[in-house]
């Protein structure tokens, strides 16, 4: 693998862009629904703190949405420039799915966003709530189409190959392909969890800084309870998704589990360092027979090892480690959300320690999300469309130099934007704290200036 | 279209035609809609103070997200309906496209960062906003130049494209200034008239340069324009363009007097005329190039996807596009009238 190999560079560039992009839609999908919840609570109860929560989080929504839009535009160009072979081979499938995403989701969310952000006072409360709903629905519709396409790339169905090009035989089979229900549910819950921890983290930050505003605790409670409900669901869906993957992409499961040899009663490898050269694990810590049990629901079930797939298997180490990071963060989320939910239930308040843990986990959702994304995408390699088209076949003829230059600029840009994004969110929190501090202080007489 | 071996009564014949039309209209919508907000971005530096800057940005804030979506639709159709041409065109334009994307990214995030970041960082984000708008406009003009000259890798072609880049900057500034004349009041509105006057001539030069250059790129385009009776049919395009420029110059000369008398009559004229000029130029260009996606190399039929895939998208377009246009009009009506300070 040469460093200036255009295929490698195109993959790094695309991976960098899509990784950067996915961070923001993940937040806007979940946050859109949280905003609708705040808005509806306000309309129903007329309690002003729900509106305060809405107005605080809509600022972060606008910022997140803008980053999602601009990084998404980059994606729409790079599909063609970095992967011309993709559209040439499966364009008849991917094209309509992408087109429907633009037509049914992008315009809706982008247009309604203007009304949602700036329209209060210009349209009725009812229309404003409707706009908030349509923005949330638009972001979710976008996820529907893009995950239909992504799932199809893992478990293609409803098509036939004629002269090396995919032609659709059934759109229902294409959209509702075997892995789609699992992947869509897994992604939407991931989005909810990411946002729940973001909300809880920022609220805990404001609470720690002694922000007594009612919306802080109301947001924190909402977020923690949502997280506590979603995380067990996510674990169940994740398990079902794993079983689905075992059926359709067994090599990915072998890499995730770090199992090199086909065996009955395969162990669950907790930690190890997989070595591609020797095709074995170093420093392995494993629980005997457990992998067979949870994958086949039989202690002696046979699991295919990586060696069984010859050359057609993904690189093991990145999939293996990314999977452990995702599961680790998920278990941490389970522990923290249940513990804080119990605190909120039993003591009606949180402690300084749990607030600090929540602040530390503000962006935990992103870590789980990106590592999960890497598990599934790297785990599909060497295929771009499983069994149909390899990544190398789809790569472009753009010169390595051009990709390298633009890659470097993109990377610098993304790092700068990510730092700005996170610091602006905390800055907005500080601004809110400061404003509430001023409101707290008793009036100090009338000053004439 | 028999000269291209195409039967327009078969799906493989008429579907590419329909998608070429939808793509052209999306790109035209993008150029006009994002054109005015890129123009406002480039004029940001000329504002007197922070309050004027805030008003300028408030006039475009509710719309820019949706405006950019037309670019996604245009490029999306190129990708899904004409994948072959997408690869060739965007492969040839790899670097200017990357430049545009980076510029659009910076411009887009600056909208939000400028009001949300620490107060001392605001001038930085205003600068980013200006630079992003400028670079995005220039690179789009450069790409247009490359497209017209058929992506020839020659110095002349690059120089011409760079020139078109500057002309498009002027064109977008004219759109942006026209938008501000329509959407603002007071000293800012008065300044916008001056900005429009200064952009007017470079825009006209740009339209002239493209009109003059296009026929020389390909003898086929030359024949289209200068053979009888086509020339009679096409004469209205340059004539109407000229008339619009005349109306605009007259309106811009009169506006300062009227504004001084607090008379808002005719403040939409410069913007409407600029939109007219963009539409006519676009139509002239589309007429010249049709049915080629890459001049003299790839036609819309050669580049098209399979008819069955196009048909599926066609149904979506027929049902959804009118709805999109409907709620877009609704959104513009909600924010109709002079721009006011916006906050949320």
JSON list of C-alpha atoms in Angstrom, two decimals, chain B residues 205-331:
[
{"chain": "B", "resi": 205, "resn": "UNK", "atom": "CA", "xyz": [-18.68, 43.03, -19.73]},
{"chain": "B", "resi": 206, "resn": "UNK", "atom": "CA", "xyz": [-19.01, 39.48, -18.43]},
{"chain": "B", "resi": 207, "resn": "UNK", "atom": "CA", "xyz": [-22.22, 38.81, -20.34]},
{"chain": "B", "resi": 208, "resn": "UNK", "atom": "CA", "xyz": [-20.57, 40.22, -23.46]},
{"chain": "B", "resi": 209, "resn": "UNK", "atom": "CA", "xyz": [-17.40, 38.14, -22.99]},
{"chain": "B", "resi": 210, "resn": "UNK", "atom": "CA", "xyz": [-19.34, 34.90, -22.63]},
{"chain": "B", "resi": 211, "resn": "UNK", "atom": "CA", "xyz": [-21.60, 35.73, -25.56]},
{"chain": "B", "resi": 212, "resn": "UNK", "atom": "CA", "xyz": [-18.62, 36.57, -27.75]},
{"chain": "B", "resi": 213, "resn": "UNK", "atom": "CA", "xyz": [-16.51, 33.59, -26.70]},
{"chain": "B", "resi": 214, "resn": "UNK", "atom": "CA", "xyz": [-19.05, 30.80, -26.89]},
{"chain": "B", "resi": 215, "resn": "UNK", "atom": "CA", "xyz": [-19.49, 30.73, -30.70]},
{"chain": "B", "resi": 216, "resn": "UNK", "atom": "CA", "xyz": [-15.72, 30.52, -31.22]},
{"chain": "B", "resi": 217, "resn": "UNK", "atom": "CA", "xyz": [-15.34, 27.45, -29.05]},
{"chain": "B", "resi": 218, "resn": "UNK", "atom": "CA", "xyz": [-17.20, 25.24, -31.46]},
{"chain": "B", "resi": 219, "resn": "UNK", "atom": "CA", "xyz": [-18.14, 25.71, -35.09]},
{"chain": "B", "resi": 220, "resn": "UNK", "atom": "CA", "xyz": [-21.41, 23.98, -34.34]},
{"chain": "B", "resi": 221, "resn": "UNK", "atom": "CA", "xyz": [-22.38, 26.71, -31.87]},
{"chain": "B", "resi": 222, "resn": "UNK", "atom": "CA", "xyz": [-21.23, 29.36, -34.35]},
{"chain": "B", "resi": 223, "resn": "UNK", "atom": "CA", "xyz": [-23.52, 27.94, -37.04]},
{"chain": "B", "resi": 224, "resn": "UNK", "atom": "CA", "xyz": [-26.41, 27.82, -34.62]},
{"chain": "B", "resi": 225, "resn": "UNK", "atom": "CA", "xyz": [-26.21, 31.52, -33.88]},
{"chain": "B", "resi": 226, "resn": "UNK", "atom": "CA", "xyz": [-25.19, 32.99, -37.19]},
{"chain": "B", "resi": 227, "resn": "UNK", "atom": "CA", "xyz": [-27.12, 31.01, -39.76]},
{"chain": "B", "resi": 228, "resn": "UNK", "atom": "CA", "xyz": [-30.37, 32.27, -41.29]},
{"chain": "B", "resi": 229, "resn": "UNK", "atom": "CA", "xyz": [-33.17, 32.21, -40.02]},
{"chain": "B", "resi": 230, "resn": "UNK", "atom": "CA", "xyz": [-31.87, 31.34, -36.52]},
{"chain": "B", "resi": 231, "resn": "UNK", "atom": "CA", "xyz": [-30.25, 34.71, -36.19]},
{"chain": "B", "resi": 232, "resn": "UNK", "atom": "CA", "xyz": [-33.65, 36.43, -36.54]},
{"chain": "B", "resi": 233, "resn": "UNK", "atom": "CA", "xyz": [-35.22, 34.15, -33.96]},
{"chain": "B", "resi": 234, "resn": "UNK", "atom": "CA", "xyz": [-32.38, 34.67, -31.51]},
{"chain": "B", "resi": 235, "resn": "UNK", "atom": "CA", "xyz": [-31.98, 38.40, -31.95]},
{"chain": "B", "resi": 236, "resn": "UNK", "atom": "CA", "xyz": [-34.51, 39.16, -29.16]},
{"chain": "B", "resi": 237, "resn": "UNK", "atom": "CA", "xyz": [-32.14, 37.65, -26.56]},
{"chain": "B", "resi": 238, "resn": "UNK", "atom": "CA", "xyz": [-29.29, 40.18, -26.92]},
{"chain": "B", "resi": 239, "resn": "UNK", "atom": "CA", "xyz": [-31.77, 42.99, -27.60]},
{"chain": "B", "resi": 240, "resn": "UNK", "atom": "CA", "xyz": [-33.76, 42.29, -24.45]},
{"chain": "B", "resi": 241, "resn": "UNK", "atom": "CA", "xyz": [-30.58, 41.95, -22.41]},
{"chain": "B", "resi": 242, "resn": "UNK", "atom": "CA", "xyz": [-29.48, 45.34, -23.65]},
{"chain": "B", "resi": 243, "resn": "UNK", "atom": "CA", "xyz": [-32.87, 46.85, -22.80]},
{"chain": "B", "resi": 244, "resn": "UNK", "atom": "CA", "xyz": [-32.72, 45.42, -19.28]},
{"chain": "B", "resi": 245, "resn": "UNK", "atom": "CA", "xyz": [-29.26, 46.89, -18.72]},
{"chain": "B", "resi": 246, "resn": "UNK", "atom": "CA", "xyz": [-30.61, 50.25, -19.95]},
{"chain": "B", "resi": 247, "resn": "UNK", "atom": "CA", "xyz": [-33.62, 50.13, -17.63]},
{"chain": "B", "resi": 248, "resn": "UNK", "atom": "CA", "xyz": [-31.34, 49.22, -14.75]},
{"chain": "B", "resi": 249, "resn": "UNK", "atom": "CA", "xyz": [-28.89, 52.07, -15.39]},
{"chain": "B", "resi": 250, "resn": "UNK", "atom": "CA", "xyz": [-31.80, 54.53, -15.58]},
{"chain": "B", "resi": 251, "resn": "UNK", "atom": "CA", "xyz": [-33.43, 53.20, -12.44]},
{"chain": "B", "resi": 252, "resn": "UNK", "atom": "CA", "xyz": [-30.15, 53.31, -10.49]},
{"chain": "B", "resi": 253, "resn": "UNK", "atom": "CA", "xyz": [-29.61, 56.91, -11.60]},
{"chain": "B", "resi": 254, "resn": "UNK", "atom": "CA", "xyz": [-33.08, 57.96, -10.43]},
{"chain": "B", "resi": 255, "resn": "UNK", "atom": "CA", "xyz": [-33.25, 55.99, -7.18]},
{"chain": "B", "resi": 256, "resn": "UNK", "atom": "CA", "xyz": [-31.05, 58.30, -5.03]},
{"chain": "B", "resi": 257, "resn": "UNK", "atom": "CA", "xyz": [-33.40, 61.23, -5.73]},
{"chain": "B", "resi": 258, "resn": "UNK", "atom": "CA", "xyz": [-36.48, 59.19, -4.92]},
{"chain": "B", "resi": 259, "resn": "UNK", "atom": "CA", "xyz": [-34.97, 57.68, -1.79]},
{"chain": "B", "resi": 260, "resn": "UNK", "atom": "CA", "xyz": [-34.07, 61.17, -0.57]},
{"chain": "B", "resi": 261, "resn": "UNK", "atom": "CA", "xyz": [-37.78, 62.00, -0.84]},
{"chain": "B", "resi": 262, "resn": "UNK", "atom": "CA", "xyz": [-38.58, 58.84, 1.12]},
{"chain": "B", "resi": 263, "resn": "UNK", "atom": "CA", "xyz": [-40.22, 57.33, -1.94]},
{"chain": "B", "resi": 264, "resn": "UNK", "atom": "CA", "xyz": [-39.80, 53.53, -2.16]},
{"chain": "B", "resi": 265, "resn": "UNK", "atom": "CA", "xyz": [-41.31, 53.31, -5.64]},
{"chain": "B", "resi": 266, "resn": "UNK", "atom": "CA", "xyz": [-39.28, 51.15, -8.03]},
{"chain": "B", "resi": 267, "resn": "UNK", "atom": "CA", "xyz": [-36.85, 49.71, -5.47]},
{"chain": "B", "resi": 268, "resn": "UNK", "atom": "CA", "xyz": [-37.45, 46.23, -6.87]},
{"chain": "B", "resi": 269, "resn": "UNK", "atom": "CA", "xyz": [-36.51, 47.26, -10.43]},
{"chain": "B", "resi": 270, "resn": "UNK", "atom": "CA", "xyz": [-32.73, 46.73, -10.27]},
{"chain": "B", "resi": 271, "resn": "UNK", "atom": "CA", "xyz": [-33.11, 43.27, -8.71]},
{"chain": "B", "resi": 272, "resn": "UNK", "atom": "CA", "xyz": [-35.81, 42.23, -11.19]},
{"chain": "B", "resi": 273, "resn": "UNK", "atom": "CA", "xyz": [-33.75, 43.46, -14.14]},
{"chain": "B", "resi": 274, "resn": "UNK", "atom": "CA", "xyz": [-30.65, 41.60, -12.91]},
{"chain": "B", "resi": 275, "resn": "UNK", "atom": "CA", "xyz": [-32.68, 38.41, -12.55]},
{"chain": "B", "resi": 276, "resn": "UNK", "atom": "CA", "xyz": [-33.92, 39.00, -16.11]},
{"chain": "B", "resi": 277, "resn": "UNK", "atom": "CA", "xyz": [-30.36, 39.40, -17.39]},
{"chain": "B", "resi": 278, "resn": "UNK", "atom": "CA", "xyz": [-29.27, 36.20, -15.63]},
{"chain": "B", "resi": 279, "resn": "UNK", "atom": "CA", "xyz": [-32.23, 34.31, -17.09]},
{"chain": "B", "resi": 280, "resn": "UNK", "atom": "CA", "xyz": [-31.63, 35.55, -20.64]},
{"chain": "B", "resi": 281, "resn": "UNK", "atom": "CA", "xyz": [-27.90, 34.83, -20.45]},
{"chain": "B", "resi": 282, "resn": "UNK", "atom": "CA", "xyz": [-28.63, 31.40, -19.07]},
{"chain": "B", "resi": 283, "resn": "UNK", "atom": "CA", "xyz": [-31.13, 30.74, -21.82]},
{"chain": "B", "resi": 284, "resn": "UNK", "atom": "CA", "xyz": [-28.68, 31.90, -24.48]},
{"chain": "B", "resi": 285, "resn": "UNK", "atom": "CA", "xyz": [-25.98, 29.67, -23.04]},
{"chain": "B", "resi": 286, "resn": "UNK", "atom": "CA", "xyz": [-28.28, 26.68, -22.76]},
{"chain": "B", "resi": 287, "resn": "UNK", "atom": "CA", "xyz": [-29.38, 27.19, -26.35]},
{"chain": "B", "resi": 288, "resn": "UNK", "atom": "CA", "xyz": [-25.76, 27.31, -27.51]},
{"chain": "B", "resi": 289, "resn": "UNK", "atom": "CA", "xyz": [-24.69, 24.20, -25.72]},
{"chain": "B", "resi": 290, "resn": "UNK", "atom": "CA", "xyz": [-27.75, 21.97, -26.06]},
{"chain": "B", "resi": 291, "resn": "UNK", "atom": "CA", "xyz": [-27.74, 19.01, -26.36]},
{"chain": "B", "resi": 292, "resn": "UNK", "atom": "CA", "xyz": [-24.11, 18.70, -25.22]},
{"chain": "B", "resi": 293, "resn": "UNK", "atom": "CA", "xyz": [-23.13, 18.25, -21.59]},
{"chain": "B", "resi": 294, "resn": "UNK", "atom": "CA", "xyz": [-19.48, 18.40, -22.53]},
{"chain": "B", "resi": 295, "resn": "UNK", "atom": "CA", "xyz": [-19.23, 20.50, -25.69]},
{"chain": "B", "resi": 296, "resn": "UNK", "atom": "CA", "xyz": [-18.75, 18.34, -28.80]},
{"chain": "B", "resi": 297, "resn": "UNK", "atom": "CA", "xyz": [-17.98, 15.27, -26.66]},
{"chain": "B", "resi": 298, "resn": "UNK", "atom": "CA", "xyz": [-20.92, 14.02, -24.60]},
{"chain": "B", "resi": 299, "resn": "UNK", "atom": "CA", "xyz": [-24.62, 14.59, -25.29]},
{"chain": "B", "resi": 300, "resn": "UNK", "atom": "CA", "xyz": [-27.37, 14.30, -22.70]},
{"chain": "B", "resi": 301, "resn": "UNK", "atom": "CA", "xyz": [-28.46, 11.02, -24.29]},
{"chain": "B", "resi": 302, "resn": "UNK", "atom": "CA", "xyz": [-25.01, 9.48, -24.23]},
{"chain": "B", "resi": 303, "resn": "UNK", "atom": "CA", "xyz": [-24.58, 10.36, -20.57]},
{"chain": "B", "resi": 304, "resn": "UNK", "atom": "CA", "xyz": [-28.05, 9.38, -19.37]},
{"chain": "B", "resi": 305, "resn": "UNK", "atom": "CA", "xyz": [-28.83, 6.64, -16.85]},
{"chain": "B", "resi": 306, "resn": "UNK", "atom": "CA", "xyz": [-31.12, 3.73, -17.70]},
{"chain": "B", "resi": 307, "resn": "UNK", "atom": "CA", "xyz": [-34.68, 4.90, -18.58]},
{"chain": "B", "resi": 308, "resn": "UNK", "atom": "CA", "xyz": [-36.26, 2.82, -15.81]},
{"chain": "B", "resi": 309, "resn": "UNK", "atom": "CA", "xyz": [-34.17, 4.55, -13.13]},
{"chain": "B", "resi": 310, "resn": "UNK", "atom": "CA", "xyz": [-34.93, 7.96, -14.66]},
{"chain": "B", "resi": 311, "resn": "UNK", "atom": "CA", "xyz": [-38.64, 7.16, -14.72]},
{"chain": "B", "resi": 312, "resn": "UNK", "atom": "CA", "xyz": [-38.65, 6.44, -10.98]},
{"chain": "B", "resi": 313, "resn": "UNK", "atom": "CA", "xyz": [-37.04, 9.82, -10.29]},
{"chain": "B", "resi": 314, "resn": "UNK", "atom": "CA", "xyz": [-39.35, 11.47, -12.83]},
{"chain": "B", "resi": 315, "resn": "UNK", "atom": "CA", "xyz": [-42.42, 10.50, -10.80]},
{"chain": "B", "resi": 316, "resn": "UNK", "atom": "CA", "xyz": [-40.80, 11.96, -7.70]},
{"chain": "B", "resi": 317, "resn": "UNK", "atom": "CA", "xyz": [-39.95, 15.19, -9.49]},
{"chain": "B", "resi": 318, "resn": "UNK", "atom": "CA", "xyz": [-43.46, 15.57, -10.91]},
{"chain": "B", "resi": 319, "resn": "UNK", "atom": "CA", "xyz": [-45.10, 15.08, -7.52]},
{"chain": "B", "resi": 320, "resn": "UNK", "atom": "CA", "xyz": [-42.62, 16.76, -5.22]},
{"chain": "B", "resi": 321, "resn": "UNK", "atom": "CA", "xyz": [-41.17, 19.71, -7.17]},
{"chain": "B", "resi": 322, "resn": "UNK", "atom": "CA", "xyz": [-44.46, 21.68, -7.26]},
{"chain": "B", "resi": 323, "resn": "UNK", "atom": "CA", "xyz": [-44.75, 21.16, -3.49]},
{"chain": "B", "resi": 324, "resn": "UNK", "atom": "CA", "xyz": [-41.19, 22.41, -3.01]},
{"chain": "B", "resi": 325, "resn": "UNK", "atom": "CA", "xyz": [-41.90, 25.48, -5.13]},
{"chain": "B", "resi": 326, "resn": "UNK", "atom": "CA", "xyz": [-45.12, 26.01, -3.15]},
{"chain": "B", "resi": 327, "resn": "UNK", "atom": "CA", "xyz": [-43.52, 26.06, 0.27]},
{"chain": "B", "resi": 328, "resn": "UNK", "atom": "CA", "xyz": [-40.55, 28.06, -1.01]},
{"chain": "B", "resi": 329, "resn": "UNK", "atom": "CA", "xyz": [-42.98, 30.78, -2.10]},
{"chain": "B", "resi": 330, "resn": "UNK", "atom": "CA", "xyz": [-44.67, 30.50, 1.29]},
{"chain": "B", "resi": 331, "resn": "UNK", "atom": "CA", "xyz": [-41.32, 31.01, 3.06]}
]
